[in-house]
XYZ file of C-alpha atoms in Angstrom:
748
model
C -7.974 -6.316 -24.388
C -4.393 -5.471 -25.271
C -1.904 -7.245 -23.026
C 1.100 -5.240 -21.854
C 4.505 -6.810 -21.314
C 3.869 -6.781 -17.561
C 0.535 -8.526 -18.129
C 2.200 -11.272 -20.168
C 4.766 -11.862 -17.429
C 1.956 -11.966 -14.866
C 0.009 -14.435 -17.017
C 3.039 -16.708 -17.324
C 3.518 -16.584 -13.550
C -0.135 -17.375 -12.879
C -0.032 -20.298 -15.304
C 3.003 -21.611 -13.483
C 1.037 -21.528 -10.238
C -1.519 -23.991 -11.621
C -0.042 -27.430 -12.188
C -1.351 -30.084 -14.522
C -4.500 -32.100 -13.677
C -4.657 -33.674 -10.232
C -5.892 -37.119 -9.333
C -8.321 -37.815 -6.503
C -6.643 -41.029 -5.473
C -3.289 -39.314 -4.830
C -3.544 -37.000 -1.821
C 0.003 -35.779 -2.377
C -1.266 -33.939 -5.466
C -4.084 -32.115 -3.707
C -4.194 -28.350 -3.940
C -5.904 -25.744 -1.770
C -8.922 -24.257 -3.562
C -10.993 -21.259 -2.513
C -14.627 -22.280 -3.046
C -17.519 -19.799 -3.231
C -21.055 -21.102 -2.704
C -24.564 -19.751 -2.211
C -26.064 -20.176 1.253
C -29.304 -22.210 0.928
C -31.438 -19.790 2.934
C -31.268 -16.732 5.189
C -31.417 -18.739 8.381
C -28.462 -20.909 7.473
C -26.406 -17.918 6.365
C -26.540 -16.267 9.804
C -23.430 -16.558 11.961
C -25.448 -18.255 14.738
C -25.892 -21.272 12.477
C -22.209 -22.083 12.116
C -22.746 -25.825 12.553
C -25.370 -25.872 9.801
C -23.108 -23.783 7.571
C -20.208 -26.184 8.132
C -22.474 -29.117 7.239
C -23.553 -27.281 4.083
C -19.926 -26.776 3.073
C -19.143 -30.464 3.618
C -21.976 -31.415 1.303
C -19.967 -30.053 -1.641
C -17.128 -32.496 -1.068
C -17.088 -35.927 -2.727
C -18.895 -38.521 -0.612
C -15.772 -40.463 0.302
C -14.038 -37.260 1.324
C -16.970 -35.779 3.215
C -17.438 -38.896 5.334
C -13.844 -39.791 6.073
C -11.269 -37.051 5.925
C -13.124 -33.742 6.009
C -11.046 -32.550 8.926
C -7.975 -32.812 6.760
C -9.560 -31.541 3.562
C -11.483 -28.415 4.671
C -8.802 -25.933 5.677
C -10.982 -22.926 6.563
C -14.698 -22.209 6.641
C -15.728 -18.640 5.876
C -18.814 -16.769 6.976
C -18.248 -13.014 7.262
C -16.077 -12.368 4.196
C -18.313 -14.540 1.994
C -20.042 -17.904 2.033
C -17.529 -20.561 1.148
C -14.508 -22.493 2.292
C -10.918 -23.436 1.511
C -10.273 -27.132 0.954
C -7.566 -29.492 -0.252
C -8.980 -30.928 -3.460
C -8.051 -32.529 -6.750
C -9.084 -31.063 -10.076
C -11.515 -33.960 -10.618
C -13.136 -33.298 -7.246
C -13.569 -29.639 -8.152
C -15.181 -30.564 -11.475
C -17.584 -32.910 -9.681
C -18.458 -30.110 -7.285
C -19.424 -27.763 -10.150
C -22.650 -29.679 -10.842
C -24.008 -29.228 -7.317
C -26.712 -26.675 -6.532
C -25.303 -23.605 -4.824
C -21.810 -23.910 -6.289
C -20.461 -20.594 -7.632
C -16.744 -20.932 -8.257
C -13.497 -22.558 -7.180
C -9.946 -21.606 -7.965
C -6.538 -22.578 -6.589
C -5.324 -20.201 -3.923
C -2.415 -17.943 -4.739
C 0.489 -16.863 -2.571
C 0.640 -13.120 -2.070
C 3.732 -11.127 -1.143
C 4.514 -8.565 1.516
C 4.907 -5.483 -0.305
C 8.961 6.091 13.169
C 10.695 8.867 14.990
C 10.006 11.553 12.435
C 7.059 10.726 10.153
C 4.335 11.894 12.623
C 5.989 15.305 12.802
C 6.514 15.281 9.034
C 2.734 14.840 8.704
C 2.036 17.703 11.107
C 1.166 15.545 14.131
C 2.651 17.063 17.276
C 2.267 15.818 20.823
C -0.218 17.596 23.130
C -1.646 19.899 20.495
C -3.627 20.091 17.265
C -5.353 17.199 15.544
C -3.325 14.533 17.369
C -4.578 15.756 20.732
C -8.114 16.491 19.507
C -8.445 12.999 18.045
C -7.387 11.462 21.390
C -4.455 9.817 19.578
C -6.877 7.210 18.189
C -8.194 6.119 21.586
C -10.915 3.461 21.448
C -10.222 2.428 17.835
C -9.102 -1.112 16.957
C -6.661 -1.577 14.069
C -6.469 -5.119 12.713
C -3.264 -5.912 10.814
C -2.738 -8.942 8.576
C 0.996 -9.530 8.541
C 3.913 -11.651 9.803
C 2.983 -11.358 13.476
C 4.070 -9.029 16.258
C 6.730 -8.809 18.967
C 4.596 -8.267 22.102
C 7.464 -7.412 24.475
C 8.669 -4.447 22.444
C 8.187 -1.116 24.276
C 6.249 0.226 21.286
C 3.465 -2.104 22.417
C 3.432 -1.071 26.063
C -0.092 -0.324 27.258
C 0.905 2.649 29.395
C -1.925 5.192 29.237
C -4.123 2.773 27.276
C -7.777 2.154 28.185
C -9.194 -1.399 28.232
C -10.513 -2.818 24.951
C -13.951 -1.611 23.847
C -16.873 -3.720 25.054
C -17.589 -4.850 21.481
C -14.238 -6.659 21.207
C -14.578 -10.432 20.741
C -11.060 -11.338 19.685
C -8.644 -13.909 21.090
C -5.046 -13.951 22.269
C -3.076 -16.976 21.080
C 0.389 -16.259 22.471
C 2.013 -19.252 24.136
C 3.554 -19.502 27.606
C 4.030 -16.391 29.710
C 3.438 -13.948 26.849
C 0.008 -12.355 26.918
C -1.999 -9.551 25.408
C -2.473 -6.215 27.134
C -4.491 -3.056 26.549
C -2.346 -2.200 23.495
C -2.204 -5.622 21.795
C -5.740 -6.798 22.531
C -5.780 -9.667 20.039
C -3.204 -11.918 18.427
C -3.974 -14.928 16.249
C -2.146 -17.054 13.712
C -3.432 -18.860 10.642
C -1.860 -21.769 8.842
C 1.305 -23.587 9.790
C 3.430 -20.548 10.553
C 6.734 -20.858 12.409
C 6.073 -22.148 15.913
C 2.304 -21.771 15.436
C 2.260 -18.492 17.314
C 1.420 -14.847 16.486
C 4.958 -13.833 17.494
C 6.845 -12.177 14.650
C 9.961 -13.955 13.419
C 10.735 -11.732 10.413
C 10.080 -8.158 11.570
C 7.632 -6.934 8.927
C 4.500 -7.168 11.101
C 6.172 -5.589 14.121
C 7.307 -2.677 11.942
C 3.891 -2.075 10.344
C 2.052 -2.434 13.667
C 4.224 0.127 15.421
C 3.928 2.471 12.431
C 0.145 2.358 12.640
C -0.337 2.422 16.414
C 2.920 2.056 18.339
C 3.050 3.791 21.714
C 5.587 6.525 22.493
C 9.186 5.294 22.942
C 11.938 7.779 23.796
C 15.451 7.453 22.479
C 14.604 5.386 19.406
C 17.356 5.167 16.778
C 19.016 2.809 14.313
C 22.823 2.610 14.426
C 22.683 5.937 16.274
C 20.815 7.695 13.427
C 17.260 9.048 13.207
C 17.184 9.654 16.961
C 13.980 10.777 18.621
C 10.752 9.674 20.254
C 9.132 6.965 18.150
C 5.379 6.546 17.894
C 2.746 5.314 15.509
C 0.159 7.458 13.801
C -2.504 6.498 16.373
C -0.466 5.809 19.530
C -3.486 5.149 21.746
C -5.342 2.882 19.293
C -5.588 -0.839 20.038
C -3.816 -3.442 17.893
C -5.142 -6.824 16.778
C -2.554 -8.895 14.924
C -3.547 -11.668 12.524
C -0.442 -13.565 11.476
C -0.933 -14.814 7.909
C 2.569 -14.576 6.404
C 5.797 -16.443 7.105
C 6.963 -14.659 4.966
C 4.754 -15.522 1.947
C 1.035 -15.131 2.526
C -1.433 -17.861 1.539
C -4.748 -16.584 0.217
C -6.797 -19.043 2.302
C -5.118 -17.783 5.480
C -5.669 -14.143 4.550
C -9.372 -14.819 4.036
C -9.619 -16.704 7.334
C -7.992 -13.764 9.109
C -10.320 -11.224 7.443
C -13.278 -13.414 8.387
C -12.103 -13.499 12.016
C -11.279 -9.779 12.143
C -14.762 -8.818 10.975
C -16.329 -11.015 13.671
C -13.859 -9.831 16.317
C -14.906 -6.193 15.912
C -11.973 -4.320 14.344
C -12.559 -0.767 13.068
C -9.635 -0.602 10.612
C -8.077 -3.359 8.518
C -4.497 -2.783 7.354
C -2.980 -5.087 4.721
C 0.589 -4.398 3.603
C 0.480 -7.234 1.080
C -0.975 -8.000 -2.317
C -0.799 -9.961 -5.522
C -1.525 -9.539 -9.192
C -4.607 -7.522 -10.209
C -7.701 -9.475 -11.166
C -11.402 -8.854 -11.664
C -12.924 -8.064 -8.296
C -15.050 -11.218 -8.173
C -11.817 -13.249 -8.562
C -9.812 -11.058 -6.167
C -10.512 -12.489 -2.729
C -8.952 -9.552 -0.888
C -11.382 -7.274 -2.753
C -14.299 -9.584 -1.899
C -13.295 -9.749 1.761
C -12.742 -5.989 1.904
C -16.236 -5.386 0.514
C -17.768 -7.458 3.327
C -15.670 -5.508 5.846
C -16.755 -2.181 4.327
C -20.415 -3.258 4.524
C -19.950 -3.577 8.286
C -18.361 -0.133 8.572
C -14.727 -1.300 8.647
C -12.191 0.903 6.851
C -9.750 -1.103 4.689
C -6.297 0.273 3.847
C -3.932 -1.612 1.503
C -0.494 -1.051 0.017
C -0.348 -0.185 -3.687
C 2.616 -2.479 -4.373
C 6.300 -2.017 -5.148
C 6.165 -2.330 -8.945
C 7.185 1.250 -9.742
C 8.233 3.294 -11.514
C 6.329 1.425 -14.214
C 2.722 2.151 -15.145
C -0.119 -0.332 -14.608
C 1.687 -2.030 -11.726
C -0.884 -1.634 -8.940
C -2.347 -4.084 -6.449
C -5.524 -3.674 -4.379
C -7.437 -1.276 -6.639
C -11.069 -1.875 -5.624
C -12.799 1.479 -5.005
C -13.904 0.406 -1.512
C -10.214 -0.040 -0.566
C -7.825 2.840 0.171
C -4.862 2.141 -2.141
C -1.726 3.744 -0.690
C 1.407 4.705 -2.606
C 4.747 5.581 -1.019
C 6.581 8.888 -0.676
C 9.819 10.148 0.821
C 10.176 12.090 4.059
C 12.510 15.038 4.580
C 15.086 13.080 6.609
C 18.262 11.529 5.246
C 21.233 9.755 6.822
C 23.784 11.633 4.773
C 27.122 10.441 3.435
C 28.696 12.791 0.892
C 31.081 11.691 -1.863
C 33.729 14.336 -2.639
C 35.878 14.018 -5.789
C 39.384 15.256 -6.390
C 38.036 18.189 -8.430
C 35.782 19.193 -5.466
C 32.529 17.958 -6.965
C 30.259 16.803 -4.118
C 27.352 14.367 -4.188
C 25.108 13.739 -1.210
C 24.134 10.109 -0.704
C 23.068 7.959 2.220
C 24.489 5.289 4.530
C 23.656 4.077 8.021
C 27.353 3.385 8.597
C 28.442 6.721 10.049
C 32.005 6.349 11.442
C 32.951 9.209 13.749
C 36.665 9.334 12.972
C 36.826 8.330 9.330
C 39.819 10.105 7.702
C 38.846 13.073 5.558
C 41.906 12.880 3.315
C 41.585 11.979 -0.356
C 42.349 8.391 -1.426
C 42.494 6.854 -4.917
C 39.168 6.200 -6.654
C 38.850 3.021 -8.726
C 36.381 1.080 -10.832
C 37.429 -2.482 -9.962
C 35.438 -3.971 -12.831
C 33.775 -2.865 -16.040
C 31.387 0.085 -15.792
C 27.918 -1.007 -14.804
C 28.936 -4.184 -12.975
C 28.578 -4.871 -9.245
C 31.525 -5.625 -6.966
C 31.912 -9.310 -6.119
C 34.773 -11.524 -5.057
C 35.108 -12.550 -8.718
C 35.175 -9.021 -10.174
C 37.611 -7.901 -7.457
C 39.943 -10.886 -7.853
C 42.342 -9.176 -10.237
C 41.848 -5.607 -9.002
C 44.019 -3.859 -6.467
C 41.630 -1.821 -4.326
C 43.607 -1.831 -1.068
C 43.219 1.545 0.623
C 41.060 2.831 -2.239
C 37.411 3.804 -2.694
C 35.703 1.426 -5.114
C 32.800 2.453 -7.350
C 30.334 -0.453 -7.518
C 26.960 -0.797 -9.224
C 23.568 -1.180 -7.536
C 21.426 -3.958 -8.946
C 21.897 -7.677 -9.339
C 24.072 -8.165 -6.225
C 22.918 -7.110 -2.780
C 24.502 -3.942 -1.470
C 25.582 -5.701 1.745
C 27.325 -8.438 -0.250
C 29.165 -5.880 -2.372
C 30.318 -4.031 0.726
C 31.551 -7.258 2.281
C 33.484 -8.109 -0.906
C 35.121 -4.660 -1.032
C 36.017 -4.830 2.649
C 37.526 -8.299 2.303
C 39.626 -7.083 -0.635
C 41.051 -4.276 1.510
C 39.031 -1.385 0.085
C 38.810 1.809 2.162
C 35.265 2.620 1.062
C 32.570 2.191 -1.561
C 30.430 4.451 -3.739
C 27.238 2.933 -5.168
C 25.633 4.877 -8.050
C 21.912 4.325 -8.491
C 20.094 2.380 -11.178
C 18.686 4.697 -13.875
C 15.033 3.973 -13.038
C 15.584 4.962 -9.378
C 17.198 8.282 -10.407
C 17.704 10.484 -7.300
C 16.092 8.223 -4.680
C 18.745 6.802 -2.349
C 18.594 4.554 0.710
C 20.562 4.351 3.954
C 21.704 0.836 4.767
C 23.982 -0.689 7.372
C 27.042 -0.975 5.160
C 29.970 -3.028 6.444
C 32.485 -0.310 5.546
C 32.429 3.444 4.833
C 30.118 3.836 1.842
C 27.476 5.998 0.230
C 24.579 5.333 -2.127
C 24.371 8.235 -4.608
C 21.997 9.140 -7.429
C 22.200 7.889 -11.003
C 23.120 11.401 -12.152
C 25.940 11.506 -9.592
C 27.139 8.152 -10.921
C 27.419 9.542 -14.440
C 29.429 12.541 -13.227
C 31.706 10.338 -11.126
C 32.378 8.158 -14.178
C 33.133 11.214 -16.328
C 35.558 12.516 -13.705
C 37.253 9.129 -13.480
C 37.673 8.812 -17.259
C 38.897 12.384 -17.737
C 41.383 12.389 -14.875
C 42.631 8.866 -15.447
C 44.629 10.033 -18.461
C 46.284 12.982 -16.683
C 46.297 12.265 -12.939
C 45.147 9.751 -10.377
C 41.374 10.020 -9.663
C 40.794 10.748 -5.984
C 37.788 10.788 -3.649
C 36.693 10.827 -0.020
C 33.439 10.304 1.894
C 32.160 12.749 4.501
C 29.632 11.466 7.048
C 27.096 14.081 8.149
C 24.620 11.959 10.126
C 20.893 12.663 10.311
C 19.857 15.656 8.206
C 16.277 16.983 8.211
C 14.770 19.507 5.823
C 14.887 18.107 2.280
C 12.767 20.536 0.249
C 11.991 17.888 -2.376
C 10.010 15.855 0.161
C 7.521 14.406 -0.176
C 8.522 12.942 -3.541
C 7.274 9.748 -5.148
C 9.240 6.664 -4.145
C 10.692 5.074 -7.272
C 9.369 1.657 -6.248
C 5.814 2.887 -5.581
C 3.398 1.210 -8.020
C 1.667 3.397 -10.595
C -1.741 3.411 -12.220
C -3.915 3.341 -14.086
C -5.716 0.349 -12.653
C -5.887 -2.467 -15.173
C -9.171 -3.682 -13.666
C -10.973 -0.355 -13.261
C -9.187 2.490 -15.095
C -12.272 4.661 -14.507
C -11.306 4.926 -10.814
C -8.167 6.951 -10.083
C -5.607 4.738 -8.323
C -3.483 4.871 -6.243
C -5.740 6.947 -4.036
C -3.127 8.757 -1.988
C 0.489 8.853 -0.825
C 1.965 8.299 2.621
C 5.517 8.095 4.008
C 7.160 4.871 2.838
C 10.891 5.554 2.446
C 13.450 5.195 5.247
C 10.817 4.685 7.952
C 12.150 3.931 11.422
C 9.844 1.716 13.492
C 9.917 -1.218 15.912
C 11.815 -4.412 15.052
C 11.566 -7.683 16.996
C 15.301 -8.272 17.369
C 18.535 -6.339 17.221
C 20.388 -6.147 13.931
C 23.135 -4.050 15.556
C 24.576 -6.788 17.820
C 23.013 -5.110 20.836
C 22.381 -7.129 23.963
C 20.095 -6.710 26.959
C 17.641 -4.444 25.180
C 14.093 -4.837 23.929
C 14.040 -1.358 22.393
C 15.141 -2.331 18.900
C 14.261 -0.388 15.765
C 15.010 -0.600 12.068
C 14.721 1.661 9.015
C 12.721 0.013 6.206
C 11.190 1.198 2.910
C 8.189 0.044 0.860
C 4.494 0.662 0.321
C 4.215 -1.779 3.238
C 5.349 1.192 5.332
C 3.043 3.787 3.735
C -0.086 1.653 4.209
C 0.010 1.589 8.059
C 0.623 5.345 8.114
C -2.750 5.791 6.428
C -4.341 3.069 8.577
C -3.267 5.051 11.626
C -4.592 8.313 10.197
C -7.898 6.547 9.497
C -7.957 5.483 13.168
C -7.505 9.109 14.244
C -10.391 10.172 12.024
C -12.598 7.307 13.251
C -11.860 8.258 16.873
C -12.726 11.916 16.224
C -15.699 11.199 13.906
C -17.214 7.828 14.899
C -20.227 8.409 12.636
C -18.153 8.720 9.454
C -18.480 5.826 6.998
C -15.393 4.270 5.373
C -16.136 6.215 2.172
C -16.383 9.496 4.095
C -13.054 8.856 5.847
C -11.470 8.169 2.462
C -13.032 11.274 0.929
C -11.775 13.445 3.788
C -8.225 12.221 3.156
C -8.334 12.550 -0.626
C -9.941 15.975 -0.978
C -7.542 17.571 1.537
C -4.315 15.915 0.350
C -1.256 18.051 -0.342
C -0.107 18.456 -3.949
C 3.067 20.443 -3.202
C 6.270 19.509 -1.389
C 8.075 21.267 1.457
C 9.629 23.613 -1.060
C 6.084 24.651 -2.126
C 6.646 23.159 -5.567
C 4.497 20.436 -7.194
C 5.266 16.952 -5.902
C 7.938 15.320 -8.053
C 8.844 11.781 -8.985
C 12.148 9.998 -8.353
C 13.784 12.016 -11.168
C 12.554 15.326 -9.690
C 10.160 15.799 -12.609
C 6.567 16.847 -11.869
C 4.848 13.617 -10.840
C 2.113 12.108 -12.989
C -1.328 11.779 -11.473
C -1.198 7.973 -11.701
C 1.755 8.098 -9.311
C 0.354 10.602 -6.813
C -3.376 9.889 -6.848
C -5.024 12.741 -4.942
C -1.703 13.757 -3.378
C 0.045 13.368 -0.038
C -1.981 12.800 3.125
C -2.479 15.807 5.423
C -4.080 14.449 8.618
C -4.959 17.797 10.193
C -6.775 19.037 7.092
C -8.582 15.692 6.728
C -10.098 16.269 10.163
C -12.112 19.191 8.766
C -12.745 18.589 5.041
C -15.873 20.760 4.676
C -17.559 18.559 2.059
C -17.346 14.791 1.585
C -18.304 12.256 -1.075
C -20.127 9.346 0.569
C -20.774 5.949 -1.021
C -23.214 3.471 0.524
C -22.560 -0.258 0.049
C -25.583 -0.543 -2.259
C -24.190 2.242 -4.469
C -21.501 -0.129 -5.705
C -24.022 -2.485 -7.349
C -24.743 -0.241 -10.398
C -20.991 0.336 -10.705
C -20.227 -3.403 -10.644
C -23.007 -4.114 -13.143
C -21.487 -1.405 -15.335
C -18.245 -3.407 -15.426
C -20.247 -6.037 -17.362
C -19.973 -8.547 -14.562
C -22.643 -11.240 -14.510
C -25.351 -11.364 -11.852
C -23.492 -14.194 -10.147
C -20.176 -12.340 -10.213
C -21.702 -9.190 -8.711
C -23.587 -11.282 -6.158
C -20.359 -12.992 -5.133
C -18.862 -9.577 -4.278
C -21.852 -8.016 -2.505
C -23.035 -11.292 -0.905
C -26.656 -11.151 -2.015
C -28.534 -11.920 -5.207
C -28.352 -9.227 -7.894
C -30.222 -8.736 -11.161
C -28.166 -6.319 -13.262
C -30.910 -6.087 -15.903
C -33.098 -4.460 -13.238
C -30.319 -2.106 -12.114
C -29.400 1.219 -13.681
C -25.824 0.340 -14.588
C -23.398 3.251 -14.463
C -19.993 3.876 -16.052
C -17.017 3.726 -13.694
C -16.563 7.499 -13.610
C -20.163 7.936 -12.424
C -19.446 6.342 -9.036
C -19.567 9.047 -6.344
C -15.801 8.965 -5.952
C -13.805 12.017 -4.809
C -11.761 11.987 -8.024
C -12.293 11.576 -11.772
C -10.581 9.179 -14.173
C -11.703 9.112 -17.813
C -10.753 7.065 -20.857
C -11.295 9.033 -24.070
C -10.518 8.223 -27.692
C -8.800 11.385 -28.985
C -9.873 10.623 -32.563
C -13.609 10.665 -31.836
C -15.655 13.731 -30.957
C -17.237 13.174 -27.560
C -18.741 14.821 -24.526
C -19.054 13.076 -21.178
C -21.189 14.218 -18.248
C -20.978 12.767 -14.747
C -22.728 13.705 -11.528
C -21.489 13.904 -7.957
C -23.182 14.318 -4.584
C -21.431 16.132 -1.750
C -22.405 16.158 1.920
C -21.762 19.140 4.170
C -19.761 18.220 7.288
C -18.530 21.771 7.873
C -20.365 24.896 8.943
C -24.189 24.659 8.756
C -24.485 27.783 6.607
C -21.773 27.839 3.976
C -21.274 28.695 0.345
C -18.875 26.964 -2.076
C -17.769 28.239 -5.493
C -16.175 25.949 -8.054
C -12.635 26.454 -9.361
C -11.610 24.469 -12.444
C -8.171 23.755 -13.878
C -9.054 21.512 -16.844
C -6.708 18.911 -18.294
C -4.770 20.541 -21.156
C -6.928 20.907 -24.262
C -10.156 19.870 -22.506
C -13.194 21.964 -21.841
C -14.754 21.324 -18.415
C -18.083 22.787 -17.273
C -19.571 22.350 -13.775
C -23.248 23.072 -13.101
C -24.219 24.603 -10.791
C -21.072 26.596 -10.219
C -22.075 27.475 -6.654
C -23.337 25.302 -3.793
C -25.297 26.881 -0.927
C -25.709 24.852 2.291
C -28.010 25.658 5.203
C -27.516 22.560 7.388
C -24.911 20.061 8.463
C -25.278 16.708 6.616
C -27.199 18.446 3.816
C -26.543 16.882 0.403
C -26.269 18.768 -2.895
C -25.598 17.538 -6.426
C -23.573 18.867 -9.324
C -22.763 17.755 -12.884
C -19.417 17.882 -14.678
C -19.172 17.842 -18.473
C -15.876 16.978 -20.150
C -15.436 17.763 -23.858
C -12.558 16.177 -25.711
C -9.754 18.338 -27.164
C -10.084 19.721 -30.668
C -7.080 17.649 -31.693
C -5.233 14.706 -30.238
C -2.837 15.484 -27.401
C 0.799 14.521 -27.594
C 0.501 13.000 -24.117
C -1.207 9.723 -23.292
C -2.270 11.088 -19.906
C -3.390 14.611 -19.070
C -4.523 15.908 -15.709
C -6.313 18.730 -13.976
C -8.602 19.270 -10.999
C -11.727 20.934 -9.725
C -12.125 22.528 -6.307
C -15.062 23.691 -4.245
C -13.861 26.719 -2.269
C -15.544 28.373 0.704
C -14.231 30.991 3.103
C -12.734 28.174 5.203
C -12.401 25.058 3.064
C -10.950 23.912 -0.229
C -12.312 20.560 -1.449
C -10.129 19.270 -4.289
C -10.934 16.471 -6.752
C -8.154 15.462 -9.164
C -9.001 14.748 -12.813
C -7.097 12.194 -14.902
C -7.749 11.588 -18.611
C -6.274 8.614 -20.452
C -6.152 9.251 -24.188
C -6.310 5.911 -25.969
C -7.650 4.651 -29.279
C -8.051 1.098 -28.036
C -9.809 -0.642 -25.201
C -7.611 -0.633 -22.092
């Protein structure tokens, strides 16, 4: 396998996580290991035999440990995500454990990282009508979130209009003192030694994601007076179960314990806005836990990561997980830079002074081009009463603003980094300021250089407040991680896009120096924000279609996703170029269309076994994922692209003649009698044939099969990635499957 630069950096980081050999007689050098074992028999593996399972786990520990300090050494025991435990062990103790019957693997845990008034309307969800109303706003569905906790007293988590929890709910409420759960927050637990040992959020991330997924309606929401409106989550009548696992970093053992608990508690949706480095699925414990959840009918939605705009930067790429990338919405908090020659550049800032003078003032670069503004760089510059041009990057924007303000500057213009291009952010600047695009930065520099020799460069900033209607939206967020997946390039990832830029949602405390209010909100960006949007949409679909499997819910979203923006042009990236398929996945979620997809691609849990065997995993590695014994030599192993996924991703050597045929099975969930005709837009230079070219259905839930043959181009393409799609069109439905082809001479 060829290692990319990013892979080398990741490898170095992983090696740094694993210290040198540990010694059993020094408990200060113990490390938490995640241990996978085989259950000795079916009876012991049942959840009713928890005492016997705990005894079985203890038997793997060294005798002195098992008899004396097991309470301190076993951190968590797992049952529902897989059979195994987390324990504080030395390397020698782990090596001794390897010789015991039933031992599968042990590895040190890793620490994973954490990766709205308008977004429901942006997605076509409107109160008292359409899909939102018909789906009962997610009523009866339980969304479990693994995050930093939740602020239970926030009005977004009021249980007004909420029914009691479903009878199946078995969860617990671990708030301290007078705080309690209600019909909105029906469960709240904490794992590990988090701050105060309580599910209450102390950082804000979990409160924000929870309210994005399922916050109740709150009128008058805003942040610094901007983005005003009625805030709500995607599924405002769904129940919330919070599992606090981050403070703010997220220990793998705690994440697994929370997933184990959530499965037993009875959640319908699991939402994880966190992730780590990609790894083979048998070594990726989130993937293993998500598979167990999927087997029990739980839909798992995860953030794609914030490693964009670079390729091969994804997290959470298992095909049984919905991997969510981030997009912009059509709202901006506009601050416009105007130059002395009347050039104008729209940017963003949350600082929107009402009476800021509109007269021109001198424009200065207080330091060398391309450097941020700091107290050091401003020491010898005279910026009093002037607008300073500073540089985004190594120094926080808030710190630069504070430095400019302290030096007497009248305002600040922040040009973007080149890789972020046209994507700007509103922040609570400490003085009049605007964050403008990289292109605007170049033009501002040219103006400054050209006028500096003939006249004084001048500028002003105009504050226009909340502006809705950006025709470029949705566009790919620059930070949104891109594919292809390093682990499984034959599965198109990310799966889909959701709003993740400038999202206003609940926050546990005021950052505006407000007092006597619990109704606090904040605007935040990240794939952490896009993930709960899709978790909420999944809750709406589960409420409307309780018989749909996780794979069917995913298929409904992917095959109905939008591929054009509000200007009816193809979705673009951060530079306003047509976005590559490994940035968009299937496209941008369209909840109303997902409610009625026509045809769906279903995948049963057992269907993943041939796929996993086809990845050349060993019997033990596949068994660790699916939680039962597997014999791959007795299975019909399939290539990745043969999995019944609602998209296609192929790796083809352009120098070798080849033809590849894959089959798909679609299930009719539309009209009983319906006819679909295929439409093909092949990747450039490829020949694509679909047989049969017409599908005739006579019943609901009827299944039909088709084959797709891809023939390589006559000559090598100039592009490393080419894309196309196929659609099945009826009089009412259009069922779209994107096609991605990676042209490579070497193994990925």
